PDB file of C-alpha atoms in Angstrom:
ATOM      1  CA  MET T 143       0.000   0.000   0.000  1.00 39.00           C
ATOM      2  CA  PRO T 144       1.511   3.392  -0.962  1.00 40.00           C
ATOM      3  CA  PRO T 145       2.382   5.867   1.738  1.00 39.00           C
ATOM      4  CA  GLU T 146      -0.371   8.213   2.757  1.00 39.00           C
ATOM      5  CA  THR T 147      -0.093  11.845   1.753  1.00 37.00           C
ATOM      6  CA  SER T 148      -1.712  14.808   3.352  1.00 39.00           C
ATOM      7  CA  ASP T 149      -2.216  18.474   2.468  1.00 40.00           C
ATOM      8  CA  VAL T 150      -2.420  19.446   6.115  1.00 37.00           C
ATOM      9  CA  PRO T 151       0.527  21.556   7.328  1.00 40.00           C
ATOM     10  CA  PRO T 152       3.033  19.687   9.534  1.00 41.00           C
ATOM     11  CA  ASP T 153       2.179  21.652  12.649  1.00 41.00           C
ATOM     12  CA  GLU T 154      -1.461  20.491  12.570  1.00 40.00           C
ATOM     13  CA  PRO T 155      -2.805  17.043  13.337  1.00 38.00           C
ATOM     14  CA  GLU T 156      -3.000  14.770  10.332  1.00 37.00           C
ATOM     15  CA  ASP T 157      -6.346  13.331  11.302  1.00 37.00           C
ATOM     16  CA  VAL T 158      -8.317  15.991   9.465  1.00 35.00           C
ATOM     17  CA  ALA T 159     -11.141  13.589   8.821  1.00 36.00           C
ATOM     18  CA  ASP T 160     -11.880  13.564  12.524  1.00 40.00           C
ATOM     19  CA  ALA T 161     -12.083  17.401  12.670  1.00 37.00           C
ATOM     20  CA  PRO T 162     -15.437  18.841  13.485  1.00 39.00           C
ATOM     21  CA  GLU T 163     -17.673  19.235  10.455  1.00 38.00           C
ATOM     22  CA  SER T 164     -18.445  22.866  11.328  1.00 40.00           C
ATOM     23  CA  ASP T 165     -14.748  23.802  11.010  1.00 39.00           C
ATOM     24  CA  VAL T 166     -14.556  22.230   7.572  1.00 35.00           C
ATOM     25  CA  THR T 167     -17.648  24.106   6.528  1.00 37.00           C
ATOM     26  CA  GLU T 168     -16.156  27.440   7.606  1.00 39.00           C
ATOM     27  CA  ALA T 169     -12.916  26.753   5.739  1.00 36.00           C
ATOM     28  CA  ALA T 170     -14.703  25.905   2.480  1.00 37.00           C
ATOM     29  CA  GLU T 171     -17.228  28.752   2.403  1.00 40.00           C
ATOM     30  CA  THR T 172     -15.064  31.053   0.286  1.00 38.00           C
ATOM     31  CA  SER T 173     -14.296  28.520  -2.450  1.00 40.00           C
ATOM     32  CA  ALA T 174     -17.907  27.294  -2.551  1.00 37.00           C
ATOM     33  CA  ALA T 175     -19.236  30.819  -2.880  1.00 38.00           C
ATOM     34  CA  ALA T 176     -16.891  31.538  -5.796  1.00 39.00           C
ATOM     35  CA  ALA T 177     -17.786  28.307  -7.595  1.00 39.00           C
ATOM     36  CA  ALA T 178     -21.579  28.626  -7.199  1.00 41.00           C
ATOM     37  CA  PRO T 179     -22.709  32.182  -6.341  1.00 41.00           C
ATOM     38  CA  GLU T 180     -26.361  31.438  -6.925  1.00 44.00           C
ATOM     39  CA  ALA T 181     -26.673  28.158  -5.050  1.00 41.00           C
ATOM     40  CA  PRO T 182     -29.571  28.030  -2.581  1.00 40.00           C
ATOM     41  CA  GLU T 183     -28.765  29.048   0.950  1.00 45.00           C
ATOM     42  CA  GLY T 184     -30.258  25.910   2.414  1.00 43.00           C
ATOM     43  CA  ASP T 185     -27.602  23.711   0.762  1.00 47.00           C
ATOM     44  CA  ALA T 186     -24.601  25.858   1.763  1.00 45.00           C
ATOM     45  CA  ALA T 187     -23.453  23.638   4.643  1.00 46.00           C
ATOM     46  CA  THR T 188     -23.818  20.442   2.625  1.00 47.00           C
ATOM     47  CA  ASP T 189     -21.939  21.929  -0.317  1.00 47.00           C
ATOM     48  CA  ASP T 190     -19.102  23.013   1.965  1.00 50.00           C
ATOM     49  CA  GLN T 191     -18.834  19.547   3.432  1.00 51.00           C
ATOM     50  CA  ASP T 192     -18.867  17.957  -0.010  1.00 48.00           C
ATOM     51  CA  ALA T 193     -16.213  20.375  -1.267  1.00 47.00           C
ATOM     52  CA  ALA T 194     -14.023  19.649   1.734  1.00 48.00           C
ATOM     53  CA  ALA T 195     -14.449  15.971   1.182  1.00 46.00           C
ATOM     54  CA  ALA T 196     -13.486  16.350  -2.463  1.00 46.00           C
ATOM     55  CA  ASP T 197     -10.141  17.905  -1.458  1.00 50.00           C
ATOM     56  CA  GLU T 198      -9.148  14.835   0.530  1.00 48.00           C
ATOM     57  CA  PRO T 199      -6.959  12.193  -1.132  1.00 48.00           C
ATOM     58  CA  ALA T 200      -8.818   9.606  -3.130  1.00 46.00           C
ATOM     59  CA  GLU T 201      -7.065   6.816  -1.217  1.00 52.00           C
ATOM     60  CA  GLU T 202      -8.766   7.830   2.038  1.00 59.00           C
ATOM     61  CA  GLU T 203     -12.261   8.223   0.473  1.00 65.00           C
ATOM     62  CA  GLY T 204     -14.840   5.874   1.610  1.00 80.00           C
ATOM     63  CA  PRO T 205     -18.150   5.308  -0.109  1.00 85.00           C
ATOM     64  CA  ARG T 206     -19.787   7.979   1.962  1.00 84.00           C
ATOM     65  CA  ARG T 207     -17.195  10.665   1.226  1.00 84.00           C
ATOM     66  CA  ARG T 208     -17.096   9.748  -2.428  1.00 85.00           C
ATOM     67  CA  ALA T 209     -20.836  10.200  -2.662  1.00 85.00           C
ATOM     68  CA  ARG T 210     -20.555  13.594  -1.010  1.00 86.00           C
ATOM     69  CA  ARG T 211     -17.788  14.649  -3.392  1.00 86.00           C
ATOM     70  CA  GLU T 212     -19.731  13.574  -6.462  1.00 87.00           C
ATOM     71  CA  ARG T 213     -22.784  15.351  -5.169  1.00 87.00           C
ATOM     72  CA  ALA T 214     -20.742  18.515  -4.606  1.00 88.00           C
ATOM     73  CA  GLU T 215     -19.333  18.309  -8.153  1.00 90.00           C
ATOM     74  CA  ARG T 216     -22.775  17.911  -9.639  1.00 90.00           C
ATOM     75  CA  ARG T 217     -24.099  20.845  -7.657  1.00 90.00           C
ATOM     76  CA  ALA T 218     -21.107  22.978  -8.618  1.00 90.00           C
ATOM     77  CA  ALA T 219     -21.647  22.114 -12.295  1.00 88.00           C
ATOM     78  CA  GLN T 220     -25.338  22.895 -11.982  1.00 90.00           C
ATOM     79  CA  ALA T 221     -24.594  26.222 -10.253  1.00 90.00           C
ATOM     80  CA  ARG T 222     -22.133  27.110 -13.019  1.00 89.00           C
ATOM     81  CA  ALA T 223     -24.681  26.279 -15.706  1.00 89.00           C
ATOM     82  CA  GLU T 224     -27.299  28.391 -13.925  1.00 90.00           C
ATOM     83  CA  ALA T 225     -24.829  31.262 -13.575  1.00 89.00           C
ATOM     84  CA  ILE T 226     -24.035  31.084 -17.307  1.00 91.00           C
ATOM     85  CA  GLU T 227     -27.754  31.029 -18.178  1.00 90.00           C
ATOM     86  CA  GLN T 228     -28.404  33.986 -15.869  1.00 90.00           C
ATOM     87  CA  ALA T 229     -25.549  35.889 -17.507  1.00 88.00           C
ATOM     88  CA  ARG T 230     -27.059  35.183 -20.941  1.00 86.00           C
ATOM     89  CA  ARG T 231     -30.457  36.435 -19.802  1.00 88.00           C
ATOM     90  CA  GLU T 232     -28.897  39.580 -18.373  1.00 87.00           C
ATOM     91  CA  ALA T 233     -27.025  40.229 -21.629  1.00 85.00           C
ATOM     92  CA  LYS T 234     -30.233  39.799 -23.665  1.00 85.00           C
ATOM     93  CA  ARG T 235     -32.105  42.123 -21.314  1.00 85.00           C
ATOM     94  CA  LYS T 236     -29.469  44.836 -21.679  1.00 83.00           C
ATOM     95  CA  LEU T 237     -29.480  44.382 -25.458  1.00 82.00           C
ATOM     96  CA  ARG T 238     -33.249  44.826 -25.588  1.00 81.00           C
ATOM     97  CA  ALA T 239     -33.068  47.840 -23.300  1.00 76.00           C
ATOM     98  CA  GLY T 240     -30.549  49.503 -25.638  1.00 65.00           C
ATOM     99  CA  SER T 241     -32.755  49.019 -28.692  1.00 57.00           C
ATOM    100  CA  ALA T 242     -36.250  50.384 -29.360  1.00 48.00           C
ATOM    101  CA  GLU T 243     -38.776  49.294 -26.803  1.00 52.00           C
ATOM    102  CA  PRO T 244     -41.332  46.773 -27.965  1.00 49.00           C
ATOM    103  CA  ALA T 245     -44.437  48.225 -29.515  1.00 50.00           C
ATOM    104  CA  LYS T 246     -47.221  48.745 -27.082  1.00 58.00           C
ATOM    105  CA  GLY T 247     -50.920  48.855 -27.659  1.00 62.00           C
ATOM    106  CA  VAL T 248     -52.327  52.126 -29.094  1.00 64.00           C
ATOM    107  CA  PRO T 249     -53.644  54.330 -26.253  1.00 77.00           C
ATOM    108  CA  ARG T 250     -57.372  54.847 -26.064  1.00 76.00           C
ATOM    109  CA  GLY T 251     -56.967  58.615 -26.417  1.00 79.00           C
ATOM    110  CA  THR T 252     -55.085  58.146 -29.695  1.00 83.00           C
ATOM    111  CA  ILE T 253     -57.823  55.911 -31.063  1.00 83.00           C
ATOM    112  CA  ARG T 254     -60.458  58.484 -30.082  1.00 85.00           C
ATOM    113  CA  GLY T 255     -58.430  61.250 -31.764  1.00 86.00           C
ATOM    114  CA  LEU T 256     -58.099  59.209 -34.952  1.00 86.00           C
ATOM    115  CA  LYS T 257     -61.837  58.580 -35.013  1.00 86.00           C
ATOM    116  CA  MET T 258     -62.551  62.267 -34.549  1.00 90.00           C
ATOM    117  CA  ALA T 259     -60.094  63.206 -37.306  1.00 90.00           C
ATOM    118  CA  LEU T 260     -61.724  60.691 -39.619  1.00 89.00           C
ATOM    119  CA  ALA T 261     -65.169  62.083 -38.808  1.00 91.00           C
ATOM    120  CA  VAL T 262     -63.990  65.637 -39.509  1.00 92.00           C
ATOM    121  CA  PHE T 263     -62.431  64.541 -42.791  1.00 91.00           C
ATOM    122  CA  LEU T 264     -65.580  62.758 -43.921  1.00 90.00           C
ATOM    123  CA  THR T 265     -67.707  65.771 -42.939  1.00 91.00           C
ATOM    124  CA  ALA T 266     -65.442  68.094 -44.911  1.00 90.00           C
ATOM    125  CA  VAL T 267     -65.634  65.820 -47.939  1.00 86.00           C
ATOM    126  CA  LEU T 268     -69.426  65.748 -47.654  1.00 87.00           C
ATOM    127  CA  ILE T 269     -69.654  69.543 -47.386  1.00 88.00           C
ATOM    128  CA  VAL T 270     -67.322  70.093 -50.331  1.00 84.00           C
ATOM    129  CA  GLY T 271     -69.207  67.582 -52.415  1.00 77.00           C
ATOM    130  CA  LEU T 272     -72.536  69.173 -51.575  1.00 73.00           C
ATOM    131  CA  GLY T 273     -71.119  72.623 -52.340  1.00 72.00           C
ATOM    132  CA  LEU T 274     -69.910  71.469 -55.741  1.00 71.00           C
ATOM    133  CA  ILE T 275     -73.314  70.026 -56.499  1.00 72.00           C
ATOM    134  CA  LEU T 276     -75.051  73.250 -55.533  1.00 66.00           C
ATOM    135  CA  TYR T 277     -72.497  75.390 -57.388  1.00 73.00           C
ATOM    136  CA  PHE T 278     -72.566  73.585 -60.731  1.00 71.00           C
ATOM    137  CA  THR T 279     -76.151  72.355 -60.882  1.00 69.00           C
ATOM    138  CA  PRO T 280     -79.492  74.220 -60.963  1.00 73.00           C
ATOM    139  CA  LEU T 281     -80.620  72.444 -57.797  1.00 77.00           C
ATOM    140  CA  MET T 282     -80.636  75.802 -55.957  1.00 85.00           C
ATOM    141  CA  SER T 283     -80.900  78.359 -58.714  1.00 90.00           C
ATOM    142  CA  VAL T 284     -82.566  81.768 -58.927  1.00 93.00           C
ATOM    143  CA  ARG T 285     -86.258  81.390 -59.612  1.00 93.00           C
ATOM    144  CA  GLU T 286     -87.307  84.747 -58.197  1.00 95.00           C
ATOM    145  CA  ILE T 287     -85.646  88.164 -57.633  1.00 96.00           C
ATOM    146  CA  GLU T 288     -87.179  90.137 -54.777  1.00 96.00           C
ATOM    147  CA  VAL T 289     -86.575  93.934 -54.847  1.00 97.00           C
ATOM    148  CA  THR T 290     -87.544  95.962 -51.763  1.00 97.00           C
ATOM    149  CA  GLY T 291     -87.223  99.602 -50.626  1.00 96.00           C
ATOM    150  CA  ILE T 292     -87.932 101.217 -53.983  1.00 95.00           C
ATOM    151  CA  ALA T 293     -90.226 104.201 -54.527  1.00 94.00           C
ATOM    152  CA  ALA T 294     -88.862 106.566 -57.144  1.00 93.00           C
ATOM    153  CA  VAL T 295     -86.620 103.833 -58.564  1.00 95.00           C
ATOM    154  CA  THR T 296     -88.416 101.226 -60.665  1.00 96.00           C
ATOM    155  CA  ARG T 297     -88.007  97.467 -60.369  1.00 96.00           C
ATOM    156  CA  GLU T 298     -87.047  97.241 -64.033  1.00 96.00           C
ATOM    157  CA  GLU T 299     -84.257  99.748 -63.511  1.00 96.00           C
ATOM    158  CA  VAL T 300     -82.850  97.686 -60.639  1.00 97.00           C
ATOM    159  CA  LEU T 301     -83.058  94.380 -62.548  1.00 96.00           C
ATOM    160  CA  ASP T 302     -81.478  95.959 -65.604  1.00 96.00           C
ATOM    161  CA  VAL T 303     -78.305  97.010 -63.754  1.00 97.00           C
ATOM    162  CA  ALA T 304     -78.208  93.916 -61.503  1.00 96.00           C
ATOM    163  CA  ARG T 305     -77.813  91.615 -64.531  1.00 95.00           C
ATOM    164  CA  VAL T 306     -78.815  88.408 -62.769  1.00 95.00           C
ATOM    165  CA  GLY T 307     -80.519  85.839 -64.960  1.00 92.00           C
ATOM    166  CA  LEU T 308     -83.168  83.425 -63.749  1.00 93.00           C
ATOM    167  CA  GLY T 309     -81.833  79.887 -63.432  1.00 91.00           C
ATOM    168  CA  THR T 310     -78.382  80.988 -62.293  1.00 92.00           C
ATOM    169  CA  PRO T 311     -77.161  78.880 -59.331  1.00 91.00           C
ATOM    170  CA  LEU T 312     -77.244  81.003 -56.190  1.00 91.00           C
ATOM    171  CA  LEU T 313     -73.688  80.094 -55.257  1.00 88.00           C
ATOM    172  CA  GLN T 314     -72.396  81.464 -58.558  1.00 90.00           C
ATOM    173  CA  ILE T 315     -73.790  84.932 -57.866  1.00 93.00           C
ATOM    174  CA  ASP T 316     -71.311  87.502 -56.557  1.00 95.00           C
ATOM    175  CA  THR T 317     -73.611  89.470 -54.257  1.00 95.00           C
ATOM    176  CA  GLY T 318     -71.021  92.220 -53.731  1.00 96.00           C
ATOM    177  CA  SER T 319     -70.742  92.892 -57.450  1.00 96.00           C
ATOM    178  CA  VAL T 320     -74.523  92.936 -57.836  1.00 97.00           C
ATOM    179  CA  ALA T 321     -74.818  95.458 -54.987  1.00 97.00           C
ATOM    180  CA  ASP T 322     -72.152  97.682 -56.544  1.00 96.00           C
ATOM    181  CA  ARG T 323     -73.972  97.684 -59.866  1.00 97.00           C
ATOM    182  CA  VAL T 324     -77.295  98.590 -58.292  1.00 97.00           C
ATOM    183  CA  ALA T 325     -75.613 101.383 -56.304  1.00 95.00           C
ATOM    184  CA  THR T 326     -74.676 103.109 -59.578  1.00 95.00           C
ATOM    185  CA  ILE T 327     -78.286 104.238 -59.914  1.00 96.00           C
ATOM    186  CA  ARG T 328     -78.278 107.951 -58.989  1.00 94.00           C
ATOM    187  CA  ARG T 329     -81.267 107.733 -56.696  1.00 96.00           C
ATOM    188  CA  VAL T 330     -79.881 104.725 -54.769  1.00 96.00           C
ATOM    189  CA  ALA T 331     -77.951 105.581 -51.590  1.00 95.00           C
ATOM    190  CA  SER T 332     -77.114 101.984 -50.651  1.00 95.00           C
ATOM    191  CA  THR T 333     -78.166  98.447 -51.427  1.00 96.00           C
ATOM    192  CA  ARG T 334     -77.873  94.972 -49.955  1.00 97.00           C
ATOM    193  CA  VAL T 335     -78.019  91.708 -51.885  1.00 97.00           C
ATOM    194  CA  GLN T 336     -78.708  88.372 -50.174  1.00 96.00           C
ATOM    195  CA  ARG T 337     -79.199  84.785 -51.238  1.00 94.00           C
ATOM    196  CA  GLN T 338     -82.459  83.467 -49.835  1.00 93.00           C
ATOM    197  CA  TYR T 339     -82.319  79.703 -50.165  1.00 88.00           C
ATOM    198  CA  PRO T 340     -83.487  77.697 -51.880  1.00 88.00           C
ATOM    199  CA  SER T 341     -84.296  79.878 -54.923  1.00 92.00           C
ATOM    200  CA  VAL T 342     -84.700  83.614 -54.156  1.00 95.00           C
ATOM    201  CA  LEU T 343     -82.258  86.503 -54.609  1.00 96.00           C
ATOM    202  CA  GLY T 344     -83.145  89.490 -52.423  1.00 97.00           C
ATOM    203  CA  ILE T 345     -82.123  93.062 -53.359  1.00 97.00           C
ATOM    204  CA  ALA T 346     -82.864  95.674 -50.664  1.00 97.00           C
ATOM    205  CA  VAL T 347     -82.544  99.277 -51.832  1.00 97.00           C
ATOM    206  CA  VAL T 348     -82.238 102.488 -49.785  1.00 97.00           C
ATOM    207  CA  GLU T 349     -83.116 105.509 -51.906  1.00 97.00           C
ATOM    208  CA  ARG T 350     -81.673 108.978 -51.481  1.00 96.00           C
ATOM    209  CA  VAL T 351     -83.952 111.480 -49.778  1.00 95.00           C
ATOM    210  CA  PRO T 352     -83.948 115.092 -51.074  1.00 96.00           C
ATOM    211  CA  VAL T 353     -83.080 117.710 -48.441  1.00 96.00           C
ATOM    212  CA  VAL T 354     -82.697 120.826 -50.651  1.00 97.00           C
ATOM    213  CA  TYR T 355     -82.885 121.730 -54.322  1.00 97.00           C
ATOM    214  CA  LYS T 356     -81.174 124.229 -56.601  1.00 97.00           C
ATOM    215  CA  ASP T 357     -82.191 125.528 -60.006  1.00 96.00           C
ATOM    216  CA  PHE T 358     -79.952 124.878 -62.982  1.00 96.00           C
ATOM    217  CA  PRO T 359     -80.451 125.610 -66.695  1.00 94.00           C
ATOM    218  CA  ASP T 360     -81.730 122.074 -67.275  1.00 94.00           C
ATOM    219  CA  GLY T 361     -84.146 122.275 -64.349  1.00 95.00           C
ATOM    220  CA  PRO T 362     -84.151 121.825 -60.557  1.00 96.00           C
ATOM    221  CA  HIS T 363     -81.548 119.440 -59.114  1.00 97.00           C
ATOM    222  CA  LEU T 364     -82.222 117.533 -55.906  1.00 97.00           C
ATOM    223  CA  PHE T 365     -79.525 117.156 -53.248  1.00 97.00           C
ATOM    224  CA  ASP T 366     -79.498 114.669 -50.378  1.00 96.00           C
ATOM    225  CA  ARG T 367     -77.958 115.126 -46.919  1.00 95.00           C
ATOM    226  CA  ASP T 368     -74.486 114.308 -48.278  1.00 95.00           C
ATOM    227  CA  GLY T 369     -74.693 116.994 -50.958  1.00 96.00           C
ATOM    228  CA  VAL T 370     -75.104 114.452 -53.767  1.00 96.00           C
ATOM    229  CA  ASP T 371     -76.975 115.756 -56.817  1.00 96.00           C
ATOM    230  CA  PHE T 372     -79.000 112.597 -57.492  1.00 96.00           C
ATOM    231  CA  ALA T 373     -81.998 113.668 -59.550  1.00 95.00           C
ATOM    232  CA  THR T 374     -83.314 116.314 -61.899  1.00 95.00           C
ATOM    233  CA  GLY T 375     -86.986 117.208 -61.768  1.00 92.00           C
ATOM    234  CA  ALA T 376     -89.696 119.023 -59.918  1.00 93.00           C
ATOM    235  CA  PRO T 377     -88.842 119.243 -56.203  1.00 94.00           C
ATOM    236  CA  PRO T 378     -91.264 117.993 -53.593  1.00 92.00           C
ATOM    237  CA  ARG T 379     -93.564 120.580 -52.023  1.00 90.00           C
ATOM    238  CA  MET T 380     -91.970 122.704 -49.239  1.00 91.00           C
ATOM    239  CA  LEU T 381     -88.439 121.556 -50.097  1.00 96.00           C
ATOM    240  CA  PRO T 382     -85.972 124.382 -49.166  1.00 97.00           C
ATOM    241  CA  PHE T 383     -84.037 126.197 -51.837  1.00 97.00           C
ATOM    242  CA  PHE T 384     -80.279 125.694 -51.654  1.00 97.00           C
ATOM    243  CA  ASP T 385     -78.560 129.058 -51.940  1.00 96.00           C
ATOM    244  CA  VAL T 386     -74.936 127.926 -52.306  1.00 96.00           C
ATOM    245  CA  GLU T 387     -72.555 128.907 -55.077  1.00 93.00           C
ATOM    246  CA  ASN T 388     -71.083 125.473 -55.866  1.00 93.00           C
ATOM    247  CA  PRO T 389     -73.226 122.816 -54.202  1.00 95.00           C
ATOM    248  CA  GLY T 390     -71.801 119.345 -53.955  1.00 95.00           C
ATOM    249  CA  PRO T 391     -70.270 116.775 -51.559  1.00 95.00           C
ATOM    250  CA  ALA T 392     -66.835 118.401 -51.876  1.00 95.00           C
ATOM    251  CA  ASP T 393     -67.980 121.948 -51.039  1.00 96.00           C
ATOM    252  CA  PRO T 394     -67.488 122.880 -47.325  1.00 96.00           C
ATOM    253  CA  SER T 395     -70.275 125.502 -47.385  1.00 96.00           C
ATOM    254  CA  SER T 396     -72.711 122.975 -48.827  1.00 97.00           C
ATOM    255  CA  LEU T 397     -71.857 120.370 -46.200  1.00 97.00           C
ATOM    256  CA  ALA T 398     -72.175 122.947 -43.377  1.00 97.00           C
ATOM    257  CA  ALA T 399     -75.619 124.100 -44.554  1.00 97.00           C
ATOM    258  CA  LEU T 400     -76.822 120.498 -44.942  1.00 97.00           C
ATOM    259  CA  GLN T 401     -75.548 119.656 -41.458  1.00 96.00           C
ATOM    260  CA  VAL T 402     -77.745 122.465 -40.090  1.00 97.00           C
ATOM    261  CA  MET T 403     -80.784 121.259 -42.031  1.00 96.00           C
ATOM    262  CA  THR T 404     -80.460 117.682 -40.783  1.00 95.00           C
ATOM    263  CA  SER T 405     -80.072 118.865 -37.157  1.00 95.00           C
ATOM    264  CA  LEU T 406     -83.399 120.702 -37.060  1.00 96.00           C
ATOM    265  CA  ALA T 407     -86.466 119.201 -35.473  1.00 94.00           C
ATOM    266  CA  PRO T 408     -88.971 117.994 -38.116  1.00 93.00           C
ATOM    267  CA  GLU T 409     -91.534 120.684 -37.186  1.00 93.00           C
ATOM    268  CA  VAL T 410     -88.888 123.390 -37.658  1.00 95.00           C
ATOM    269  CA  ALA T 411     -87.347 121.908 -40.818  1.00 94.00           C
ATOM    270  CA  GLY T 412     -90.802 121.846 -42.388  1.00 94.00           C
ATOM    271  CA  GLN T 413     -90.990 125.651 -42.073  1.00 95.00           C
ATOM    272  CA  ILE T 414     -87.678 126.373 -43.848  1.00 97.00           C
ATOM    273  CA  SER T 415     -88.007 127.624 -47.433  1.00 97.00           C
ATOM    274  CA  ARG T 416     -84.429 128.695 -48.062  1.00 97.00           C
ATOM    275  CA  VAL T 417     -80.980 127.896 -46.670  1.00 97.00           C
ATOM    276  CA  ALA T 418     -78.073 130.135 -47.613  1.00 97.00           C
ATOM    277  CA  ALA T 419     -74.396 129.518 -46.961  1.00 97.00           C
ATOM    278  CA  PRO T 420     -72.129 132.082 -48.616  1.00 96.00           C
ATOM    279  CA  SER T 421     -69.453 130.721 -46.244  1.00 95.00           C
ATOM    280  CA  VAL T 422     -69.091 128.140 -43.530  1.00 95.00           C
ATOM    281  CA  ALA T 423     -69.418 130.787 -40.797  1.00 95.00           C
ATOM    282  CA  SER T 424     -72.443 132.714 -42.158  1.00 95.00           C
ATOM    283  CA  ILE T 425     -75.353 130.307 -42.507  1.00 97.00           C
ATOM    284  CA  THR T 426     -78.861 131.777 -42.551  1.00 97.00           C
ATOM    285  CA  LEU T 427     -82.270 130.184 -42.749  1.00 97.00           C
ATOM    286  CA  THR T 428     -85.437 131.742 -44.154  1.00 97.00           C
ATOM    287  CA  LEU T 429     -88.840 130.504 -43.039  1.00 97.00           C
ATOM    288  CA  ALA T 430     -91.833 130.263 -45.324  1.00 95.00           C
ATOM    289  CA  ASP T 431     -93.488 133.221 -43.563  1.00 95.00           C
ATOM    290  CA  GLY T 432     -90.423 135.442 -44.163  1.00 96.00           C
ATOM    291  CA  ARG T 433     -88.775 135.216 -40.746  1.00 96.00           C
ATOM    292  CA  VAL T 434     -84.992 134.898 -40.759  1.00 97.00           C
ATOM    293  CA  VAL T 435     -82.710 132.769 -38.582  1.00 97.00           C
ATOM    294  CA  VAL T 436     -79.107 133.850 -38.139  1.00 97.00           C
ATOM    295  CA  TRP T 437     -77.265 130.594 -37.514  1.00 97.00           C
ATOM    296  CA  GLY T 438     -73.599 131.446 -37.898  1.00 96.00           C
ATOM    297  CA  ASN T 439     -71.177 128.476 -38.043  1.00 95.00           C
ATOM    298  CA  THR T 440     -71.732 124.806 -37.258  1.00 94.00           C
ATOM    299  CA  ASP T 441     -70.366 124.937 -33.696  1.00 95.00           C
ATOM    300  CA  ARG T 442     -72.795 123.584 -31.089  1.00 95.00           C
ATOM    301  CA  THR T 443     -75.298 122.781 -33.819  1.00 95.00           C
ATOM    302  CA  ALA T 444     -77.505 120.522 -31.671  1.00 95.00           C
ATOM    303  CA  GLU T 445     -77.732 123.150 -28.935  1.00 96.00           C
ATOM    304  CA  LYS T 446     -78.624 125.855 -31.469  1.00 96.00           C
ATOM    305  CA  ALA T 447     -81.364 123.686 -32.961  1.00 96.00           C
ATOM    306  CA  GLN T 448     -82.880 123.200 -29.500  1.00 95.00           C
ATOM    307  CA  LYS T 449     -82.801 126.951 -28.715  1.00 94.00           C
ATOM    308  CA  LEU T 450     -84.318 127.832 -32.094  1.00 95.00           C
ATOM    309  CA  ALA T 451     -87.319 125.564 -31.530  1.00 93.00           C
ATOM    310  CA  ALA T 452     -88.066 127.504 -28.334  1.00 92.00           C
ATOM    311  CA  LEU T 453     -87.426 130.941 -29.853  1.00 94.00           C
ATOM    312  CA  LEU T 454     -89.789 130.428 -32.776  1.00 94.00           C
ATOM    313  CA  THR T 455     -92.702 130.358 -30.350  1.00 93.00           C
ATOM    314  CA  GLN T 456     -92.032 134.042 -29.629  1.00 94.00           C
ATOM    315  CA  PRO T 457     -93.057 136.867 -31.970  1.00 94.00           C
ATOM    316  CA  GLY T 458     -90.291 138.478 -33.983  1.00 95.00           C
ATOM    317  CA  HIS T 459     -88.647 138.723 -37.387  1.00 95.00           C
ATOM    318  CA  THR T 460     -84.999 137.806 -36.812  1.00 97.00           C
ATOM    319  CA  TYR T 461     -83.917 134.984 -34.544  1.00 97.00           C
ATOM    320  CA  ASP T 462     -80.220 134.969 -33.776  1.00 97.00           C
ATOM    321  CA  VAL T 463     -78.790 131.720 -32.393  1.00 96.00           C
ATOM    322  CA  SER T 464     -75.228 132.278 -33.568  1.00 95.00           C
ATOM    323  CA  SER T 465     -74.344 132.518 -29.858  1.00 94.00           C
ATOM    324  CA  PRO T 466     -76.401 129.803 -28.166  1.00 93.00           C
ATOM    325  CA  ASP T 467     -75.516 131.155 -24.738  1.00 94.00           C
ATOM    326  CA  LEU T 468     -77.276 134.426 -25.606  1.00 94.00           C
ATOM    327  CA  PRO T 469     -79.996 133.881 -28.250  1.00 94.00           C
ATOM    328  CA  THR T 470     -81.950 136.962 -29.279  1.00 95.00           C
ATOM    329  CA  VAL T 471     -85.192 137.809 -31.024  1.00 95.00           C
ATOM    330  CA  ARG T 472     -85.641 141.056 -32.940  1.00 91.00           C
TER     331      ARG T 472
END
């Protein structure tokens, strides 16, 4: 039989096999932990014993120690395989974390937004399609033209300048252009054109109202509150005569005199037979009964009109309101 060998240092007893099992366990903890870091805690003592037994010489192994050694080797191999598998999983996890995250389900809010966008798109398509149908087909075309607000202006005159044919689709009519054409009539102050679905075009006219008149070689000319000469013909009864050298919307004297006329109360304006404005600061009014009103300029016009209405109730020939703080009657 060959001589026995031992790894125990010379200063220690050689009978290591008889050492307490707890001491062997403590000595093998470090090597067992390095070989199998993920081994279950419950098997730590057994693994240490098996590892210690594996370090003993094969000649001293009995069946029991050999079984422990083999069991320790199997567990160490298993722990190594598990550690390798865990390392592979960790590497795959880090690789996935570095790349784009896996697609997730579409949020409910996104789905609702897409549905709303689709609904808006379909509605827009429907509206555009309907508009094209109405624009290019006679489905909603002009079957009647309604003209309102006319007195001196005739319906035929309005229709002649409007130039809107029956059967024209309403959407093809440029209402602004029609209104501009109707406004070229001298007696028309303003006009408004509206589509009245399904088949009516409405033209509302505001005629000019004469405020004064002036005689010219071709006859009397009527002027409205803006100084526009809009008609030639016999003036209405009791319309004041306009005594201004160059009447018109660009003449300051004309505009001043017309401002005075439009500020008067209706019962006073109805008594005026003549308004004279040789200058902006010397406006005079003549009543039908011959009384004269010295107006002056257009300062404090509303106050002067109020004072004049009270003064005319007093007897006199000349009523001076040029200074509204001190009106006089002579």
